[in-house]
Short mmCIF file of C-alpha atoms and ligand atoms in Angstrom, two decimals:
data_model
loop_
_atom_site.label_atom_id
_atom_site.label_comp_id
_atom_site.label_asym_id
_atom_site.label_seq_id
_atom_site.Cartn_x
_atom_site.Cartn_y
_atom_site.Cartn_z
CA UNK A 1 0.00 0.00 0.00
CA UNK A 2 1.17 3.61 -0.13
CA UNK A 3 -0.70 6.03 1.85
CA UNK A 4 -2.44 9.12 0.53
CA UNK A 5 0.06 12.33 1.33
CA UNK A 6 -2.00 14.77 3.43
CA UNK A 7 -1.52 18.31 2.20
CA UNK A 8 -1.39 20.76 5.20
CA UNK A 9 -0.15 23.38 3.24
CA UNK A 10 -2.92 23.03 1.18
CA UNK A 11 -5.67 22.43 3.74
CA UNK A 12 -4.06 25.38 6.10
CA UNK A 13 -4.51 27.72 2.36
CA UNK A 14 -7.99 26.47 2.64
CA UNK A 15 -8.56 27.29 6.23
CA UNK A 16 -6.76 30.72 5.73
CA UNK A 17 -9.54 31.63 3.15
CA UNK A 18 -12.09 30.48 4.92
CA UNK A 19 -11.06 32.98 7.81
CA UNK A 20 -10.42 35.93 5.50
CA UNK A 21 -13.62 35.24 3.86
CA UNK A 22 -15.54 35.04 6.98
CA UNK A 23 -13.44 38.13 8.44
CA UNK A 24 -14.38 40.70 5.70
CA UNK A 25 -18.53 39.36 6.44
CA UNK A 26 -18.08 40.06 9.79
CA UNK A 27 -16.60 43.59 9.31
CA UNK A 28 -19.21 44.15 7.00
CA UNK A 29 -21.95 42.91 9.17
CA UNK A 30 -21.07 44.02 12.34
CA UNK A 31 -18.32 46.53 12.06
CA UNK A 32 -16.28 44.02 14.54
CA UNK A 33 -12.79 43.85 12.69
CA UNK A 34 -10.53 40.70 14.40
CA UNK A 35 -7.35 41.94 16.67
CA UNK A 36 -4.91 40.52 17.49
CA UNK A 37 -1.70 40.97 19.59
CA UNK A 38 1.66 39.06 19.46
CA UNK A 39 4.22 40.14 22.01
CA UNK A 40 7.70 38.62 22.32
CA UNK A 41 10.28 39.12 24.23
CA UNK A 42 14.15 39.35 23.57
CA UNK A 43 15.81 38.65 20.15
CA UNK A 44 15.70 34.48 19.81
CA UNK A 45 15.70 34.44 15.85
CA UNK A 46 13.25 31.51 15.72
CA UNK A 47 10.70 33.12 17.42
CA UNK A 48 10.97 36.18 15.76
CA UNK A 49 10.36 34.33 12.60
CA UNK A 50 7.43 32.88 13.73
CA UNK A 51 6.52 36.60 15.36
CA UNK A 52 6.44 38.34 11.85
CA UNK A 53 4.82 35.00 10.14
CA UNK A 54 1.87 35.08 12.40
CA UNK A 55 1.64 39.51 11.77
CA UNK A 56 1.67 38.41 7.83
CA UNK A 57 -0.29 36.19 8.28
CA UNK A 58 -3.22 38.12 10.27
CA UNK A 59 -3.04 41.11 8.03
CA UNK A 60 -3.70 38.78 4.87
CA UNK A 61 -6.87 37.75 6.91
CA UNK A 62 -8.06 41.17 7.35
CA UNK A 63 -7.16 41.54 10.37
CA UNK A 64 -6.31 44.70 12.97
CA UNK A 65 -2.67 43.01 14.04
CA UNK A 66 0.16 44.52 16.89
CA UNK A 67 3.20 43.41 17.17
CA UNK A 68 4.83 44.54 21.00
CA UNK A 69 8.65 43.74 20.92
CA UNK A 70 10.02 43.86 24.21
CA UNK A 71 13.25 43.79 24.78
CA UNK A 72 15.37 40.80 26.93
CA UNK A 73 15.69 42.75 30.25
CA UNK A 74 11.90 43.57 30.36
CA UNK A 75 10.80 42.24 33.87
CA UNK A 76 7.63 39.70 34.72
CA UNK A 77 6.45 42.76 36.23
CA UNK A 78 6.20 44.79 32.96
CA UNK A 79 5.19 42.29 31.05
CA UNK A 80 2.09 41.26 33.12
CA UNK A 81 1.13 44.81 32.83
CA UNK A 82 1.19 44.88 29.01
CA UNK A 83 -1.01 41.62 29.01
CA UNK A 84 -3.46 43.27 31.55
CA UNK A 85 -3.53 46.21 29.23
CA UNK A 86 -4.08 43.45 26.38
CA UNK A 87 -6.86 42.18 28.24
CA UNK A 88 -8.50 45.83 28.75
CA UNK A 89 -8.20 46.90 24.92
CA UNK A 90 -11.51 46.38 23.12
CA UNK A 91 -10.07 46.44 20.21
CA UNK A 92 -8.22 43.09 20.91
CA UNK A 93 -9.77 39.65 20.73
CA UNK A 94 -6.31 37.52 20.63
CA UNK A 95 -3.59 37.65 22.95
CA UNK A 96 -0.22 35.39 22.18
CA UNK A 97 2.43 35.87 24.42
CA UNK A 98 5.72 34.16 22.03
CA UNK A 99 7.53 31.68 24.26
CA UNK A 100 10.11 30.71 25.05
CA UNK A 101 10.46 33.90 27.33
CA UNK A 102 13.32 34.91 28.99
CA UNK A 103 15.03 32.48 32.42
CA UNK A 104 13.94 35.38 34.76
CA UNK A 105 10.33 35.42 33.51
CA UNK A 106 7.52 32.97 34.86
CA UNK A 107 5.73 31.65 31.97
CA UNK A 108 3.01 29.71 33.76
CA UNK A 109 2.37 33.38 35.53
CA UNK A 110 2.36 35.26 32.00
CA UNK A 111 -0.17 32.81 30.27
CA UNK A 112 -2.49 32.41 33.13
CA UNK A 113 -2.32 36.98 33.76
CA UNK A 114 -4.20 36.43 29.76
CA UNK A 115 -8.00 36.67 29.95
CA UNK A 116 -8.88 33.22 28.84
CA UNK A 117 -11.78 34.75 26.00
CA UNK A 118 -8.84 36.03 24.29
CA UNK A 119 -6.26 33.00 25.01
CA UNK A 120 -6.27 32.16 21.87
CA UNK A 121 -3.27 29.21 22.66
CA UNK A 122 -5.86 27.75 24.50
CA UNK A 123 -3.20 27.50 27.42
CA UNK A 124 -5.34 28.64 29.75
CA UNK A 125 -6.48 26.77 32.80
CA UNK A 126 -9.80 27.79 31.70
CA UNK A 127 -9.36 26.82 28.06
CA UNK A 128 -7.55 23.52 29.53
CA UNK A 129 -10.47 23.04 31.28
CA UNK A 130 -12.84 23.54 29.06
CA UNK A 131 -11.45 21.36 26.57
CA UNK A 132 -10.97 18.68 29.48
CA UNK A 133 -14.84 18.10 30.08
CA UNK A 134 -15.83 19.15 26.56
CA UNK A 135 -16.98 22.34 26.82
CA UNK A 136 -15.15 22.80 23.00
CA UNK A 137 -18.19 25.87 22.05
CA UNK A 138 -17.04 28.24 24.69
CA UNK A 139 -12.85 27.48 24.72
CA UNK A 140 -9.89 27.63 22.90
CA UNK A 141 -8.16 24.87 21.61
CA UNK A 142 -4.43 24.49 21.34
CA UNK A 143 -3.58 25.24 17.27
CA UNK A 144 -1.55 22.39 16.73
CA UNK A 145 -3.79 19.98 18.09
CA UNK A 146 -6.54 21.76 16.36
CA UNK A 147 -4.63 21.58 12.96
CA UNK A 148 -3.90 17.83 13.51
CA UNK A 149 -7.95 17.38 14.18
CA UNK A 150 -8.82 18.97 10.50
CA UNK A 151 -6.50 16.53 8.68
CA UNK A 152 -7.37 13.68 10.60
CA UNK A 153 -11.00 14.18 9.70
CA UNK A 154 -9.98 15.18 6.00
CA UNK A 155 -8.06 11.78 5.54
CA UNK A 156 -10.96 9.87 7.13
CA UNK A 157 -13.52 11.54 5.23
CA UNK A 158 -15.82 11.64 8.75
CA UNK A 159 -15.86 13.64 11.62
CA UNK A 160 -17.17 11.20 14.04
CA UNK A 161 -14.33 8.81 14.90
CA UNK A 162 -16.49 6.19 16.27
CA UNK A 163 -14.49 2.48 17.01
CA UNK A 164 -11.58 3.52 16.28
CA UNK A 165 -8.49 2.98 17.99
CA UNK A 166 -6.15 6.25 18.29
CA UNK A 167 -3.01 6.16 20.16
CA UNK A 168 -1.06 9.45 20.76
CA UNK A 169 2.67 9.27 21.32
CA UNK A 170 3.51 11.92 23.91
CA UNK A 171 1.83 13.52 26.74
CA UNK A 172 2.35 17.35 26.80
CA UNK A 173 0.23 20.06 27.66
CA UNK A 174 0.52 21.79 24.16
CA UNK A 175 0.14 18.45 21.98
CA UNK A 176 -0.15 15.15 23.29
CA UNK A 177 -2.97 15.65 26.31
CA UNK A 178 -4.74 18.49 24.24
CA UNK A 179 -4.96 15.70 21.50
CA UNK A 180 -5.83 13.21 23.43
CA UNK A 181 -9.12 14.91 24.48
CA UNK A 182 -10.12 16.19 20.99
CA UNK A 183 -9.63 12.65 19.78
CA UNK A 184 -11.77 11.36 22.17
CA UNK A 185 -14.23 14.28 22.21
CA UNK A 186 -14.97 12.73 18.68
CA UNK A 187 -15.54 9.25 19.93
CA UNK A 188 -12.03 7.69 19.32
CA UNK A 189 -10.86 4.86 21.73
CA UNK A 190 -7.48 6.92 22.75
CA UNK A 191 -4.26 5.58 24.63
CA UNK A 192 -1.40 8.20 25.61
CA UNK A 193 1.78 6.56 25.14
CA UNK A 194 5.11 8.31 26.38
CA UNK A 195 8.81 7.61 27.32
CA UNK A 196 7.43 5.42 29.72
CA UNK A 197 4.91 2.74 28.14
CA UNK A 198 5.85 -0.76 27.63
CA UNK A 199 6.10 -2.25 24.44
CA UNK A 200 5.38 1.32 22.01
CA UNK A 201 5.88 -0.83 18.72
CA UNK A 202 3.32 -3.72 19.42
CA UNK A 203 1.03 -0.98 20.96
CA UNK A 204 1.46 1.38 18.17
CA UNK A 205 0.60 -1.50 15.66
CA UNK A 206 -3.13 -1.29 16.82
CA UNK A 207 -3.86 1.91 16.38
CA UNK A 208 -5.97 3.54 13.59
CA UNK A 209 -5.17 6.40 13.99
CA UNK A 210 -1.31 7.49 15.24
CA UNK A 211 -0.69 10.57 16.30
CA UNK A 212 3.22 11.47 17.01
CA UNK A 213 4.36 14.01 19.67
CA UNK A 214 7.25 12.91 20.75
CA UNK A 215 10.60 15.14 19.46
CA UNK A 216 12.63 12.63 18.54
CA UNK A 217 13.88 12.16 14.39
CA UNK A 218 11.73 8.84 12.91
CA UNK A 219 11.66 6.84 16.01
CA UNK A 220 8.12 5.78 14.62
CA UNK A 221 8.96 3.10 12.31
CA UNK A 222 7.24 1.41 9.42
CA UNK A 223 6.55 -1.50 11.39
CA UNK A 224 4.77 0.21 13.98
CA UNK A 225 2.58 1.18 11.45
CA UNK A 226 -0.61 -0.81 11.24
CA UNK A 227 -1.55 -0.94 7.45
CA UNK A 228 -3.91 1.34 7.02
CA UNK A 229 -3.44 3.49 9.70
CA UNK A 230 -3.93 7.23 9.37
CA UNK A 231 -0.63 8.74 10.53
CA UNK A 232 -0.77 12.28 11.89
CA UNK A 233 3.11 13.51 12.60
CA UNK A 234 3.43 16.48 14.58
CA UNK A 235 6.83 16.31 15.09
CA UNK A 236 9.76 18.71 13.94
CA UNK A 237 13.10 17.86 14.23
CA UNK A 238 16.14 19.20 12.38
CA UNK A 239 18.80 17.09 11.64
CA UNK A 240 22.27 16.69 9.92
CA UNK A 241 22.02 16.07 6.07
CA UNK A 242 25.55 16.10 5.00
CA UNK A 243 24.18 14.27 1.03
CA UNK A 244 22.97 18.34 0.70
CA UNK A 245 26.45 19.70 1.49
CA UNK A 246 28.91 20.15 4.34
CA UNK A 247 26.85 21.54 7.65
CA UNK A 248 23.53 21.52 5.76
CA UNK A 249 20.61 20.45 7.67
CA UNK A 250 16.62 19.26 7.20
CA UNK A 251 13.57 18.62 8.71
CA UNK A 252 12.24 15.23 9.31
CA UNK A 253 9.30 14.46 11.61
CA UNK A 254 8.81 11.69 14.58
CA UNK A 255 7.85 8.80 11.84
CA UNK A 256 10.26 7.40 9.57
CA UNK A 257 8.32 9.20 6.55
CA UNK A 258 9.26 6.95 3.33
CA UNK A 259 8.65 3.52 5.16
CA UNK A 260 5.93 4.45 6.96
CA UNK A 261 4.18 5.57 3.72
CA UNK A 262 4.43 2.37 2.41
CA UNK A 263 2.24 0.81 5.12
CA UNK A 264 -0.03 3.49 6.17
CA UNK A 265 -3.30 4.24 4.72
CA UNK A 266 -2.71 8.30 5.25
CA UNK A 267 0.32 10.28 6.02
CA UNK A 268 1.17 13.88 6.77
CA UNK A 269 4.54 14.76 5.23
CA UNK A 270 7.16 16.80 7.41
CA UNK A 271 7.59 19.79 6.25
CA UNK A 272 4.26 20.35 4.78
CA UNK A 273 1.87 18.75 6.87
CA UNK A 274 0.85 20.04 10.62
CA UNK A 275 3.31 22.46 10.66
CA UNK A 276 1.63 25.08 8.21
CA UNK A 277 -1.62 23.82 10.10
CA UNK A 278 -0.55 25.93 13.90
CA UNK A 279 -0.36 29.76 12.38
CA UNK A 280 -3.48 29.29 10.10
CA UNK A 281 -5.27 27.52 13.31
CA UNK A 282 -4.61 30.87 15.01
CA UNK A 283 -5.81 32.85 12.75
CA UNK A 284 -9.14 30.51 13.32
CA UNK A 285 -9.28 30.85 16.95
CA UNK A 286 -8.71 34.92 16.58
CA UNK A 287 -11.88 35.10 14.03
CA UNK A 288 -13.52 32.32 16.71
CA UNK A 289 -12.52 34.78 19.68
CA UNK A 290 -14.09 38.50 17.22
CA UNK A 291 -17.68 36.46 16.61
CA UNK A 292 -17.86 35.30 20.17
CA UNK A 293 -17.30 39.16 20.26
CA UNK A 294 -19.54 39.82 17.77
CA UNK A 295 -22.28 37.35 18.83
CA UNK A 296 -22.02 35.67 15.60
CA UNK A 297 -21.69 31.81 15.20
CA UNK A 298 -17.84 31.11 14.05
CA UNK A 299 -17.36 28.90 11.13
CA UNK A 300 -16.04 25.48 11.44
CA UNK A 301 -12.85 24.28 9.90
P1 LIG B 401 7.66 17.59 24.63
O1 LIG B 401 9.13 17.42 24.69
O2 LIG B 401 6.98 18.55 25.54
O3 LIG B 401 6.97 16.15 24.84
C1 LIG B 401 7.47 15.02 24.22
C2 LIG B 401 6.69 13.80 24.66
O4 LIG B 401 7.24 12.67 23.99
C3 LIG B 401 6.75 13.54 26.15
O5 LIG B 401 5.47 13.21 26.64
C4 LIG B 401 7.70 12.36 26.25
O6 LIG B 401 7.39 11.45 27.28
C5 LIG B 401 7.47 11.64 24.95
N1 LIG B 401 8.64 10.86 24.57
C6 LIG B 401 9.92 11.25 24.53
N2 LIG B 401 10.72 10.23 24.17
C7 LIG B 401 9.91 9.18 23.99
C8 LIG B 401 10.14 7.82 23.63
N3 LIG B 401 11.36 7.36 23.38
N4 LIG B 401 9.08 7.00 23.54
C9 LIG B 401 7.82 7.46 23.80
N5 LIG B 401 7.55 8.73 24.14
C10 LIG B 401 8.58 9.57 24.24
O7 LIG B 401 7.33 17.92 23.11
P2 LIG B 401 6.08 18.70 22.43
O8 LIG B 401 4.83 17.96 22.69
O9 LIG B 401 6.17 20.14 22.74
O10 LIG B 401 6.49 18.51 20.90
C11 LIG B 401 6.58 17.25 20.29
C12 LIG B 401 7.07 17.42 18.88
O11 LIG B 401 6.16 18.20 18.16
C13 LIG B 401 8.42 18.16 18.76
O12 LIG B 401 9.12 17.62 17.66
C14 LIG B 401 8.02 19.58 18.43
O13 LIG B 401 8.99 20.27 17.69
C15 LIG B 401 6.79 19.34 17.59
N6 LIG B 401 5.84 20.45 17.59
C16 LIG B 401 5.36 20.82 16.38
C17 LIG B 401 4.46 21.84 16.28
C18 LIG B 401 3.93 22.18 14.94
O14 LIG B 401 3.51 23.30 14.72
N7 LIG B 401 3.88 21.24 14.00
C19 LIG B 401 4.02 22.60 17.46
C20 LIG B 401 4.50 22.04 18.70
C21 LIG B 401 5.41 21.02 18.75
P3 LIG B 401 7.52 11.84 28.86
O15 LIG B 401 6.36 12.73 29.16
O16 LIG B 401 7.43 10.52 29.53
O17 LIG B 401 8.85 12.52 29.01
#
């Protein structure tokens, strides 16, 4: 067999339009125009990457978007004060606070000072919560996760995931856990594997659905693969690729791609599958937090 690629770049374009589409009704509707504020802190290059990707992004949607660059030496203090005033601004539906922050900087303090209706990471105890005992209408769910859920349910062709087995390999707050409960929200038979679970391969082999979380380059092989399976890879690891030149590097993700895609029944690619699914998810959960806003039904993705 060789499993059908799933497109995330394609499916996040999709999603993208959807929100711009649904973005310029609202504003014409309601005069509610979608805002939303990224602040960072300190000059990590990565994350200022993904800073001015996610402001691109959110003024091709239409958006009202602020960027607040702090710089390194800012203290908690400060910073809690700028989310506060986050909170306060009407004009603001979407609050994401770039992390890593700075050593001298709590995050767990920072993410849980942001008023949960505009925690649009869904990292919020409330949102957490929420999501825990399925109260999905009123919170915010983690993007990735999110993203992962949309391709799942494209590759299946169904959204209700009904007697099937899904197995998620990691437990974190940000994928693994947050998966978990969306899987099972949807009436999947989930297991959480992690570094600590007995016998991963055999387990692994029963699942319909694989979802991996882990951070560590193709540990998922081919024969952990059930035939069949629908493979969701989250994972993004860079790693040495000396047959592109001397020091060059690429991306792989947790599953050893090119085996696994013989067994599998669907795949997502890394790059080019989850990954490009997180920023346009975010875009969704700031149009999601405006209609709350607004009092108008969000779309679904
Ligand atoms: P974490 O490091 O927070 O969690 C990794 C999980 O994998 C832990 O639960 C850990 O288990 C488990 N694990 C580690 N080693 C093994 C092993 N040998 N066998 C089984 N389980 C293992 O990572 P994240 O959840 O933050 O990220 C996971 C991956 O997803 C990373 O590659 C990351 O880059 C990527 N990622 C991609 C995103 C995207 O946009 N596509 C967004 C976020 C993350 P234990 O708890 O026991 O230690």
């Amino acid at each position: 067999m060789t499993a059908e690629v799933i497109d995330g770049k394609l499916v996040a374009a999709e999603v993208v339009e959807k929100v711009t589409v649904a973005t310029k009704k609202l504003i014409a509707d309601t005069g509610v125009v979608p805002g939303i504020a990224v602040v960072i802190v300190g000059e990590d290059p990565a994350s200022q990457v993904y800073v001015r990707s996610k402001g691109k992004r959110a003024t091709e949607c239409g958006f009202h978007s602020v960027t607040h660059t702090l710089p390194e030496e800012t203290s908690e203090a400060d910073l809690l004060k700028m989310v506060e005033s986050l909170n306060n601004d009407k004009d603001i539906d979407a609050i994401l606070v770039q992390l890593p922050l700075p050593d001298h900087i709590d995050e767990g303090k920072v993410i849980q000072t942001i008023a949960p209706e505009k925690d649009v990471d869904g990292f919020h105890f409330i949102n957490v919560g929420k999501l825990g005992t399925g109260e999905t209408d009123s919170a915010f769910v983690p993007c990735t996760p999110a993203g992962s859920m949309v391709l799942l349910k494209k590759a299946l062709g169904k959204d209700d995931l009904s007697g099937l087995n899904a197995i998620v390999v990691g437990r974190s707050n940000i994928v693994g856990k947050p998966m978990a409960n969306l899987l099972l929200a949807d009436n999947a038979t989930v297991t959480i594997a992690h570094s600590r679970t007995k016998d991963l391969p055999a387990l692994a082999a029963t699942a319909d659905i694989l979802v991996a979380a882990v951070g560590r380059p193709e540990m998922i092989k081919a024969g952990w693969v059930k035939p069949g399976a629908v493979v969701i890879d989250v994972g993004i690891n860079r790693i040495d690729a000396p047959e592109k030149g001397e020091g060059k590097t690429r991306l792989v993700g947790d599953v050893a791609y090119g085996e696994s895609a013989e067994v599998a029944g669907a795949i997502t690619p890394v790059p080019g599958g989850v990954g490009p699914m997180t920023i346009a998810m975010l875009m969704a959960n700031t149009l999601t937090s405006a209609c709350r806003r607004a009092g108008v039904e969000p779309p679904n993705y």
